[in-house]
Amino acid sequence: MAGPTTAQRGGSKSRNARSGKSARSGPSRPPGKRPARRPRPTRRRFVLWAVLTVLVGGAAGWALYGSSWLRATRVEVSGLAVLTPEEVRAAAAVPLGEPLVSVDTDAIAERLRKALPRIDTVDVERSWPHAIALKVVERQPRAIIEKGGKFIEIDGSGVRFATVDHAPPNVPRLSLEAATSPSLRRFGPARLEREGVRVAEALPAAVRAATRVIHVRSYDAITLDLTGGRTVVWGSGERGEAKARTLLALLKAAKGANHFDVSAPSAPAASGS
């Protein structure tokens, strides 16, 4: 059989050349050579960043603990009504001159609550760059007990927090008169006292200011003496909010009455003139 002619061999070479040129379009790459990669950070750069981190951290630590810029130099007190700033600062015992960041604010709050029972809550905050701020909320007396010519102040939760020489204004006096009542044996004087305070706490502010004495004769026999010779039968300390609303309505509706009964708030009564 005869082989390909010279023309055929030439045509084949021409087609192969055109096909190879099309397949290898673009710049040629040396055999075995991979694409260039972005150079990785050198060890020197890592060392430089580590040194910078240490220096910044050291400077911050020195500023917070070692310098005189951020130290506690004064104590700011707010929210006082009866206590004085001097009393609060003395009880707080803030370590002046210490780094502000290291002052134990929880310990300061604990010292204040322990030394000054009149304090109900206190927020101890760092006031940068040089102060410790004490935001005080004092307990408010809701009733008082007279004893030995002095007056014991009791807040709305039944805490006895102060003994004073003079009765605070517009605070009712609590009179425990349950010596012969079975309630005294059943509940005890402390529980009966809390019931009386519970009544005082339930009273609207205007009515509480007009209340002179809260008589606690038994658990469910509590009465009030108001200004102007008016009296109120309250009953027990239960349903205090409903009784307070009913009493307020009676006082407005029956202004000429001097005796009110809200022991059953759904069936109140007013009498007298």
PDB file of C-alpha atoms in Angstrom:
ATOM      1  CA  MET A   1       0.000   0.000   0.000  1.00  0.00           C
ATOM      2  CA  ALA A   2       1.339   3.423  -0.891  1.00  0.00           C
ATOM      3  CA  GLY A   3       2.078   5.890   2.020  1.00  0.00           C
ATOM      4  CA  PRO A   4       0.765   9.433   2.334  1.00  0.00           C
ATOM      5  CA  THR A   5       1.815  11.822  -0.251  1.00  0.00           C
ATOM      6  CA  THR A   6       4.016  14.813   0.360  1.00  0.00           C
ATOM      7  CA  ALA A   7       1.024  17.155   0.118  1.00  0.00           C
ATOM      8  CA  GLN A   8      -0.897  15.145   2.648  1.00  0.00           C
ATOM      9  CA  ARG A   9       2.017  15.182   5.116  1.00  0.00           C
ATOM     10  CA  GLY A  10       2.338  18.908   4.705  1.00  0.00           C
ATOM     11  CA  GLY A  11      -1.390  19.465   5.318  1.00  0.00           C
ATOM     12  CA  SER A  12      -1.305  17.355   8.445  1.00  0.00           C
ATOM     13  CA  LYS A  13       1.630  19.320   9.844  1.00  0.00           C
ATOM     14  CA  SER A  14      -0.154  22.581   9.096  1.00  0.00           C
ATOM     15  CA  ARG A  15      -3.310  21.444  10.938  1.00  0.00           C
ATOM     16  CA  ASN A  16      -1.257  20.201  13.901  1.00  0.00           C
ATOM     17  CA  ALA A  17       0.561  23.525  14.100  1.00  0.00           C
ATOM     18  CA  ARG A  18      -2.657  25.494  14.056  1.00  0.00           C
ATOM     19  CA  SER A  19      -4.212  23.221  16.686  1.00  0.00           C
ATOM     20  CA  GLY A  20      -1.171  23.473  18.993  1.00  0.00           C
ATOM     21  CA  LYS A  21      -1.084  27.246  18.750  1.00  0.00           C
ATOM     22  CA  SER A  22      -4.763  27.486  19.697  1.00  0.00           C
ATOM     23  CA  ALA A  23      -4.356  25.159  22.702  1.00  0.00           C
ATOM     24  CA  ARG A  24      -1.332  27.055  24.013  1.00  0.00           C
ATOM     25  CA  SER A  25      -2.786  30.565  23.788  1.00  0.00           C
ATOM     26  CA  GLY A  26      -1.277  32.991  26.281  1.00  0.00           C
ATOM     27  CA  PRO A  27       2.220  33.204  27.694  1.00  0.00           C
ATOM     28  CA  SER A  28       4.097  29.990  27.909  1.00  0.00           C
ATOM     29  CA  ARG A  29       5.144  28.634  31.332  1.00  0.00           C
ATOM     30  CA  PRO A  30       8.413  26.858  31.847  1.00  0.00           C
ATOM     31  CA  PRO A  31       7.873  23.173  32.481  1.00  0.00           C
ATOM     32  CA  GLY A  32       7.499  22.264  36.208  1.00  0.00           C
ATOM     33  CA  LYS A  33       7.356  25.848  37.536  1.00  0.00           C
ATOM     34  CA  ARG A  34       4.408  26.670  39.943  1.00  0.00           C
ATOM     35  CA  PRO A  35       2.573  30.049  40.169  1.00  0.00           C
ATOM     36  CA  ALA A  36       4.265  32.588  42.403  1.00  0.00           C
ATOM     37  CA  ARG A  37       2.723  32.916  45.944  1.00  0.00           C
ATOM     38  CA  ARG A  38       2.420  35.987  48.178  1.00  0.00           C
ATOM     39  CA  PRO A  39       5.370  36.027  50.542  1.00  0.00           C
ATOM     40  CA  ARG A  40       4.519  35.035  54.104  1.00  0.00           C
ATOM     41  CA  PRO A  41       5.250  37.393  57.051  1.00  0.00           C
ATOM     42  CA  THR A  42       8.757  36.935  58.144  1.00  0.00           C
ATOM     43  CA  ARG A  43       9.816  35.970  61.646  1.00  0.00           C
ATOM     44  CA  ARG A  44      11.092  39.498  62.143  1.00  0.00           C
ATOM     45  CA  ARG A  45       7.590  40.911  61.679  1.00  0.00           C
ATOM     46  CA  PHE A  46       6.195  38.508  64.271  1.00  0.00           C
ATOM     47  CA  VAL A  47       8.853  39.548  66.738  1.00  0.00           C
ATOM     48  CA  LEU A  48       8.118  43.215  66.066  1.00  0.00           C
ATOM     49  CA  TRP A  49       4.388  42.752  66.760  1.00  0.00           C
ATOM     50  CA  ALA A  50       5.118  40.809  69.942  1.00  0.00           C
ATOM     51  CA  VAL A  51       7.402  43.567  71.195  1.00  0.00           C
ATOM     52  CA  LEU A  52       4.791  46.239  70.421  1.00  0.00           C
ATOM     53  CA  THR A  53       2.085  44.256  72.250  1.00  0.00           C
ATOM     54  CA  VAL A  54       4.270  43.910  75.325  1.00  0.00           C
ATOM     55  CA  LEU A  55       5.116  47.610  75.298  1.00  0.00           C
ATOM     56  CA  VAL A  56       1.461  48.704  74.955  1.00  0.00           C
ATOM     57  CA  GLY A  57       0.336  46.300  77.671  1.00  0.00           C
ATOM     58  CA  GLY A  58       3.104  47.452  79.971  1.00  0.00           C
ATOM     59  CA  ALA A  59       2.240  51.099  79.402  1.00  0.00           C
ATOM     60  CA  ALA A  60      -1.440  50.451  80.142  1.00  0.00           C
ATOM     61  CA  GLY A  61      -0.583  48.493  83.295  1.00  0.00           C
ATOM     62  CA  TRP A  62       1.749  51.244  84.478  1.00  0.00           C
ATOM     63  CA  ALA A  63      -0.913  53.899  83.829  1.00  0.00           C
ATOM     64  CA  LEU A  64      -3.532  51.957  85.808  1.00  0.00           C
ATOM     65  CA  TYR A  65      -1.387  50.766  88.706  1.00  0.00           C
ATOM     66  CA  GLY A  66       1.900  52.589  88.783  1.00  0.00           C
ATOM     67  CA  SER A  67       1.254  56.179  87.781  1.00  0.00           C
ATOM     68  CA  SER A  68      -0.270  58.997  89.807  1.00  0.00           C
ATOM     69  CA  TRP A  69      -2.730  59.850  87.030  1.00  0.00           C
ATOM     70  CA  LEU A  70      -5.478  57.319  87.897  1.00  0.00           C
ATOM     71  CA  ARG A  71      -5.463  57.191  91.690  1.00  0.00           C
ATOM     72  CA  ALA A  72      -8.370  57.656  94.121  1.00  0.00           C
ATOM     73  CA  THR A  73      -7.997  61.133  95.594  1.00  0.00           C
ATOM     74  CA  ARG A  74     -11.579  62.072  96.563  1.00  0.00           C
ATOM     75  CA  VAL A  75     -14.986  60.595  97.490  1.00  0.00           C
ATOM     76  CA  GLU A  76     -18.191  62.027  95.997  1.00  0.00           C
ATOM     77  CA  VAL A  77     -21.432  61.426  97.959  1.00  0.00           C
ATOM     78  CA  SER A  78     -24.994  61.988  96.705  1.00  0.00           C
ATOM     79  CA  GLY A  79     -28.571  61.121  97.667  1.00  0.00           C
ATOM     80  CA  LEU A  80     -28.425  62.023 101.360  1.00  0.00           C
ATOM     81  CA  ALA A  81     -31.367  63.349 103.362  1.00  0.00           C
ATOM     82  CA  VAL A  82     -30.510  62.679 107.022  1.00  0.00           C
ATOM     83  CA  LEU A  83     -26.978  61.317 106.932  1.00  0.00           C
ATOM     84  CA  THR A  84     -24.091  63.713 106.387  1.00  0.00           C
ATOM     85  CA  PRO A  85     -21.337  63.330 103.770  1.00  0.00           C
ATOM     86  CA  GLU A  86     -18.780  63.160 106.585  1.00  0.00           C
ATOM     87  CA  GLU A  87     -20.567  60.185 108.189  1.00  0.00           C
ATOM     88  CA  VAL A  88     -20.737  58.350 104.884  1.00  0.00           C
ATOM     89  CA  ARG A  89     -17.101  58.997 103.968  1.00  0.00           C
ATOM     90  CA  ALA A  90     -15.910  57.831 107.385  1.00  0.00           C
ATOM     91  CA  ALA A  91     -17.936  54.609 107.166  1.00  0.00           C
ATOM     92  CA  ALA A  92     -16.879  53.957 103.565  1.00  0.00           C
ATOM     93  CA  ALA A  93     -13.159  54.115 104.455  1.00  0.00           C
ATOM     94  CA  VAL A  94     -12.120  54.509 100.822  1.00  0.00           C
ATOM     95  CA  PRO A  95      -8.350  53.884 100.503  1.00  0.00           C
ATOM     96  CA  LEU A  96      -7.312  57.259  99.096  1.00  0.00           C
ATOM     97  CA  GLY A  97      -4.047  57.257  97.190  1.00  0.00           C
ATOM     98  CA  GLU A  98      -4.554  53.733  95.881  1.00  0.00           C
ATOM     99  CA  PRO A  99      -4.903  53.013  92.153  1.00  0.00           C
ATOM    100  CA  LEU A 100      -8.529  53.620  91.230  1.00  0.00           C
ATOM    101  CA  VAL A 101      -8.766  50.317  89.366  1.00  0.00           C
ATOM    102  CA  SER A 102      -7.801  48.312  92.472  1.00  0.00           C
ATOM    103  CA  VAL A 103     -10.338  49.869  94.868  1.00  0.00           C
ATOM    104  CA  ASP A 104     -12.752  47.161  96.091  1.00  0.00           C
ATOM    105  CA  THR A 105     -16.175  48.727  95.474  1.00  0.00           C
ATOM    106  CA  ASP A 106     -18.102  45.737  96.859  1.00  0.00           C
ATOM    107  CA  ALA A 107     -16.217  45.935 100.158  1.00  0.00           C
ATOM    108  CA  ILE A 108     -17.013  49.661 100.421  1.00  0.00           C
ATOM    109  CA  ALA A 109     -20.737  48.996  99.899  1.00  0.00           C
ATOM    110  CA  GLU A 110     -20.681  46.263 102.537  1.00  0.00           C
ATOM    111  CA  ARG A 111     -18.966  48.539 105.080  1.00  0.00           C
ATOM    112  CA  LEU A 112     -21.556  51.255 104.480  1.00  0.00           C
ATOM    113  CA  ARG A 113     -24.556  48.964 104.933  1.00  0.00           C
ATOM    114  CA  LYS A 114     -23.079  47.474 108.084  1.00  0.00           C
ATOM    115  CA  ALA A 115     -22.040  50.761 109.719  1.00  0.00           C
ATOM    116  CA  LEU A 116     -25.067  52.834 108.682  1.00  0.00           C
ATOM    117  CA  PRO A 117     -28.366  50.877 108.838  1.00  0.00           C
ATOM    118  CA  ARG A 118     -30.185  53.972 107.583  1.00  0.00           C
ATOM    119  CA  ILE A 119     -28.741  53.200 104.147  1.00  0.00           C
ATOM    120  CA  ASP A 120     -31.146  51.092 102.102  1.00  0.00           C
ATOM    121  CA  THR A 121     -29.057  50.781  98.935  1.00  0.00           C
ATOM    122  CA  VAL A 122     -25.767  52.245  97.755  1.00  0.00           C
ATOM    123  CA  ASP A 123     -24.023  52.203  94.385  1.00  0.00           C
ATOM    124  CA  VAL A 124     -20.247  52.483  94.560  1.00  0.00           C
ATOM    125  CA  GLU A 125     -18.725  53.500  91.230  1.00  0.00           C
ATOM    126  CA  ARG A 126     -15.329  54.566  89.918  1.00  0.00           C
ATOM    127  CA  SER A 127     -15.523  58.101  88.548  1.00  0.00           C
ATOM    128  CA  TRP A 128     -12.434  58.373  86.364  1.00  0.00           C
ATOM    129  CA  PRO A 129      -9.833  59.604  86.690  1.00  0.00           C
ATOM    130  CA  HIS A 130      -9.661  60.328  90.449  1.00  0.00           C
ATOM    131  CA  ALA A 131     -12.949  59.775  92.350  1.00  0.00           C
ATOM    132  CA  ILE A 132     -15.078  57.115  94.000  1.00  0.00           C
ATOM    133  CA  ALA A 133     -18.789  58.016  93.717  1.00  0.00           C
ATOM    134  CA  LEU A 134     -21.235  56.866  96.420  1.00  0.00           C
ATOM    135  CA  LYS A 135     -24.906  57.069  95.376  1.00  0.00           C
ATOM    136  CA  VAL A 136     -26.963  56.495  98.530  1.00  0.00           C
ATOM    137  CA  VAL A 137     -30.663  55.733  98.989  1.00  0.00           C
ATOM    138  CA  GLU A 138     -31.760  56.115 102.600  1.00  0.00           C
ATOM    139  CA  ARG A 139     -34.528  54.118 104.264  1.00  0.00           C
ATOM    140  CA  GLN A 140     -37.771  56.010 104.756  1.00  0.00           C
ATOM    141  CA  PRO A 141     -39.655  55.640 108.060  1.00  0.00           C
ATOM    142  CA  ARG A 142     -43.177  54.319 107.626  1.00  0.00           C
ATOM    143  CA  ALA A 143     -43.893  53.993 111.344  1.00  0.00           C
ATOM    144  CA  ILE A 144     -42.231  54.768 114.664  1.00  0.00           C
ATOM    145  CA  ILE A 145     -42.304  53.169 118.098  1.00  0.00           C
ATOM    146  CA  GLU A 146     -41.849  55.359 121.144  1.00  0.00           C
ATOM    147  CA  LYS A 147     -39.614  53.853 123.817  1.00  0.00           C
ATOM    148  CA  GLY A 148     -37.914  55.553 126.753  1.00  0.00           C
ATOM    149  CA  GLY A 149     -38.533  59.024 125.410  1.00  0.00           C
ATOM    150  CA  LYS A 150     -36.910  58.176 122.072  1.00  0.00           C
ATOM    151  CA  PHE A 151     -38.351  57.047 118.756  1.00  0.00           C
ATOM    152  CA  ILE A 152     -37.431  53.933 116.788  1.00  0.00           C
ATOM    153  CA  GLU A 153     -37.814  54.389 113.032  1.00  0.00           C
ATOM    154  CA  ILE A 154     -39.132  51.433 111.017  1.00  0.00           C
ATOM    155  CA  ASP A 155     -39.152  51.228 107.223  1.00  0.00           C
ATOM    156  CA  GLY A 156     -41.806  49.669 104.989  1.00  0.00           C
ATOM    157  CA  SER A 157     -40.246  46.201 105.164  1.00  0.00           C
ATOM    158  CA  GLY A 158     -40.279  46.214 108.966  1.00  0.00           C
ATOM    159  CA  VAL A 159     -36.579  47.004 109.513  1.00  0.00           C
ATOM    160  CA  ARG A 160     -35.771  49.036 112.621  1.00  0.00           C
ATOM    161  CA  PHE A 161     -32.971  51.191 111.306  1.00  0.00           C
ATOM    162  CA  ALA A 162     -32.530  54.189 113.635  1.00  0.00           C
ATOM    163  CA  THR A 163     -33.357  55.598 117.067  1.00  0.00           C
ATOM    164  CA  VAL A 164     -33.863  59.365 117.183  1.00  0.00           C
ATOM    165  CA  ASP A 165     -34.608  61.952 119.855  1.00  0.00           C
ATOM    166  CA  HIS A 166     -37.487  63.573 117.993  1.00  0.00           C
ATOM    167  CA  ALA A 167     -40.315  61.966 116.077  1.00  0.00           C
ATOM    168  CA  PRO A 168     -40.052  62.568 112.321  1.00  0.00           C
ATOM    169  CA  PRO A 169     -42.985  64.552 110.918  1.00  0.00           C
ATOM    170  CA  ASN A 170     -45.944  62.898 109.217  1.00  0.00           C
ATOM    171  CA  VAL A 171     -45.015  59.394 110.377  1.00  0.00           C
ATOM    172  CA  PRO A 172     -47.618  57.427 112.376  1.00  0.00           C
ATOM    173  CA  ARG A 173     -46.792  55.977 115.764  1.00  0.00           C
ATOM    174  CA  LEU A 174     -47.239  52.242 116.194  1.00  0.00           C
ATOM    175  CA  SER A 175     -48.972  51.168 119.412  1.00  0.00           C
ATOM    176  CA  LEU A 176     -48.908  47.445 120.237  1.00  0.00           C
ATOM    177  CA  GLU A 177     -51.837  46.708 122.534  1.00  0.00           C
ATOM    178  CA  ALA A 178     -52.141  42.940 122.245  1.00  0.00           C
ATOM    179  CA  ALA A 179     -51.014  42.006 125.759  1.00  0.00           C
ATOM    180  CA  THR A 180     -54.222  40.085 126.468  1.00  0.00           C
ATOM    181  CA  SER A 181     -54.931  38.964 122.926  1.00  0.00           C
ATOM    182  CA  PRO A 182     -54.537  35.329 121.823  1.00  0.00           C
ATOM    183  CA  SER A 183     -52.802  36.769 118.744  1.00  0.00           C
ATOM    184  CA  LEU A 184     -49.793  37.637 120.884  1.00  0.00           C
ATOM    185  CA  ARG A 185     -49.259  33.997 121.824  1.00  0.00           C
ATOM    186  CA  ARG A 186     -49.966  32.764 118.316  1.00  0.00           C
ATOM    187  CA  PHE A 187     -47.990  35.251 116.233  1.00  0.00           C
ATOM    188  CA  GLY A 188     -45.618  36.939 118.679  1.00  0.00           C
ATOM    189  CA  PRO A 189     -44.906  40.666 119.081  1.00  0.00           C
ATOM    190  CA  ALA A 190     -42.530  40.859 116.109  1.00  0.00           C
ATOM    191  CA  ARG A 191     -45.175  39.549 113.687  1.00  0.00           C
ATOM    192  CA  LEU A 192     -47.827  41.909 115.077  1.00  0.00           C
ATOM    193  CA  GLU A 193     -45.412  44.809 114.711  1.00  0.00           C
ATOM    194  CA  ARG A 194     -44.828  43.882 111.065  1.00  0.00           C
ATOM    195  CA  GLU A 195     -48.585  43.803 110.498  1.00  0.00           C
ATOM    196  CA  GLY A 196     -48.865  47.342 111.831  1.00  0.00           C
ATOM    197  CA  VAL A 197     -46.040  48.465 109.552  1.00  0.00           C
ATOM    198  CA  ARG A 198     -47.702  46.651 106.677  1.00  0.00           C
ATOM    199  CA  VAL A 199     -50.781  48.826 107.195  1.00  0.00           C
ATOM    200  CA  ALA A 200     -48.672  51.995 107.312  1.00  0.00           C
ATOM    201  CA  GLU A 201     -46.919  51.035 104.077  1.00  0.00           C
ATOM    202  CA  ALA A 202     -50.246  50.450 102.322  1.00  0.00           C
ATOM    203  CA  LEU A 203     -51.621  53.888 103.188  1.00  0.00           C
ATOM    204  CA  PRO A 204     -51.541  56.602 100.502  1.00  0.00           C
ATOM    205  CA  ALA A 205     -48.960  59.253 101.363  1.00  0.00           C
ATOM    206  CA  ALA A 206     -51.604  61.886 102.197  1.00  0.00           C
ATOM    207  CA  VAL A 207     -53.484  59.507 104.524  1.00  0.00           C
ATOM    208  CA  ARG A 208     -50.262  58.322 106.174  1.00  0.00           C
ATOM    209  CA  ALA A 209     -49.329  61.936 106.901  1.00  0.00           C
ATOM    210  CA  ALA A 210     -52.732  62.423 108.552  1.00  0.00           C
ATOM    211  CA  THR A 211     -52.434  59.239 110.633  1.00  0.00           C
ATOM    212  CA  ARG A 212     -51.343  59.838 114.204  1.00  0.00           C
ATOM    213  CA  VAL A 213     -51.482  56.334 115.723  1.00  0.00           C
ATOM    214  CA  ILE A 214     -51.841  52.787 114.400  1.00  0.00           C
ATOM    215  CA  HIS A 215     -53.332  50.599 117.164  1.00  0.00           C
ATOM    216  CA  VAL A 216     -52.539  46.887 116.904  1.00  0.00           C
ATOM    217  CA  ARG A 217     -54.828  45.068 119.357  1.00  0.00           C
ATOM    218  CA  SER A 218     -54.631  41.711 117.576  1.00  0.00           C
ATOM    219  CA  TYR A 219     -53.741  40.290 114.179  1.00  0.00           C
ATOM    220  CA  ASP A 220     -57.119  41.231 112.713  1.00  0.00           C
ATOM    221  CA  ALA A 221     -58.030  44.191 114.930  1.00  0.00           C
ATOM    222  CA  ILE A 222     -55.987  47.161 113.693  1.00  0.00           C
ATOM    223  CA  THR A 223     -57.385  50.696 113.873  1.00  0.00           C
ATOM    224  CA  LEU A 224     -56.109  54.129 112.902  1.00  0.00           C
ATOM    225  CA  ASP A 225     -56.381  57.494 114.612  1.00  0.00           C
ATOM    226  CA  LEU A 226     -56.409  60.316 112.067  1.00  0.00           C
ATOM    227  CA  THR A 227     -56.232  64.049 112.531  1.00  0.00           C
ATOM    228  CA  GLY A 228     -59.495  65.810 113.358  1.00  0.00           C
ATOM    229  CA  GLY A 229     -60.660  63.069 115.728  1.00  0.00           C
ATOM    230  CA  ARG A 230     -61.343  60.614 112.906  1.00  0.00           C
ATOM    231  CA  THR A 231     -60.926  56.851 113.348  1.00  0.00           C
ATOM    232  CA  VAL A 232     -60.613  53.994 110.882  1.00  0.00           C
ATOM    233  CA  VAL A 233     -61.332  50.306 111.453  1.00  0.00           C
ATOM    234  CA  TRP A 234     -58.803  48.534 109.238  1.00  0.00           C
ATOM    235  CA  GLY A 235     -59.030  44.919 110.391  1.00  0.00           C
ATOM    236  CA  SER A 236     -56.045  42.757 109.467  1.00  0.00           C
ATOM    237  CA  GLY A 237     -53.117  43.815 107.315  1.00  0.00           C
ATOM    238  CA  GLU A 238     -54.405  41.726 104.412  1.00  0.00           C
ATOM    239  CA  ARG A 239     -55.816  43.328 101.229  1.00  0.00           C
ATOM    240  CA  GLY A 240     -54.037  46.548 102.084  1.00  0.00           C
ATOM    241  CA  GLU A 241     -54.188  48.078  98.609  1.00  0.00           C
ATOM    242  CA  ALA A 242     -57.944  47.546  98.298  1.00  0.00           C
ATOM    243  CA  LYS A 243     -58.547  48.974 101.772  1.00  0.00           C
ATOM    244  CA  ALA A 244     -56.367  51.999 101.018  1.00  0.00           C
ATOM    245  CA  ARG A 245     -58.288  52.776  97.820  1.00  0.00           C
ATOM    246  CA  THR A 246     -61.612  52.380  99.623  1.00  0.00           C
ATOM    247  CA  LEU A 247     -60.543  54.616 102.513  1.00  0.00           C
ATOM    248  CA  LEU A 248     -59.345  57.315 100.147  1.00  0.00           C
ATOM    249  CA  ALA A 249     -62.689  57.257  98.344  1.00  0.00           C
ATOM    250  CA  LEU A 250     -64.621  57.414 101.645  1.00  0.00           C
ATOM    251  CA  LEU A 251     -62.599  60.363 102.895  1.00  0.00           C
ATOM    252  CA  LYS A 252     -63.443  62.282  99.719  1.00  0.00           C
ATOM    253  CA  ALA A 253     -67.110  61.262  99.567  1.00  0.00           C
ATOM    254  CA  ALA A 254     -68.024  61.558 103.278  1.00  0.00           C
ATOM    255  CA  LYS A 255     -66.088  64.617 104.390  1.00  0.00           C
ATOM    256  CA  GLY A 256     -68.331  65.164 107.388  1.00  0.00           C
ATOM    257  CA  ALA A 257     -67.862  61.656 108.792  1.00  0.00           C
ATOM    258  CA  ASN A 258     -65.453  60.844 111.582  1.00  0.00           C
ATOM    259  CA  HIS A 259     -65.652  57.041 111.688  1.00  0.00           C
ATOM    260  CA  PHE A 260     -64.736  54.791 108.769  1.00  0.00           C
ATOM    261  CA  ASP A 261     -64.724  51.021 108.424  1.00  0.00           C
ATOM    262  CA  VAL A 262     -62.763  49.418 105.575  1.00  0.00           C
ATOM    263  CA  SER A 263     -62.151  46.033 107.201  1.00  0.00           C
ATOM    264  CA  ALA A 264     -64.327  44.613 104.391  1.00  0.00           C
ATOM    265  CA  PRO A 265     -63.320  46.860 101.464  1.00  0.00           C
ATOM    266  CA  SER A 266     -66.194  45.618  99.307  1.00  0.00           C
ATOM    267  CA  ALA A 267     -68.697  46.791 101.939  1.00  0.00           C
ATOM    268  CA  PRO A 268     -67.218  49.928 103.563  1.00  0.00           C
ATOM    269  CA  ALA A 269     -69.025  52.213 105.973  1.00  0.00           C
ATOM    270  CA  ALA A 270     -68.766  55.810 107.157  1.00  0.00           C
ATOM    271  CA  SER A 271     -70.631  57.386 110.051  1.00  0.00           C
ATOM    272  CA  GLY A 272     -70.652  60.282 112.518  1.00  0.00           C
ATOM    273  CA  SER A 273     -70.554  63.983 111.902  1.00  0.00           C
TER     274      SER A 273
END
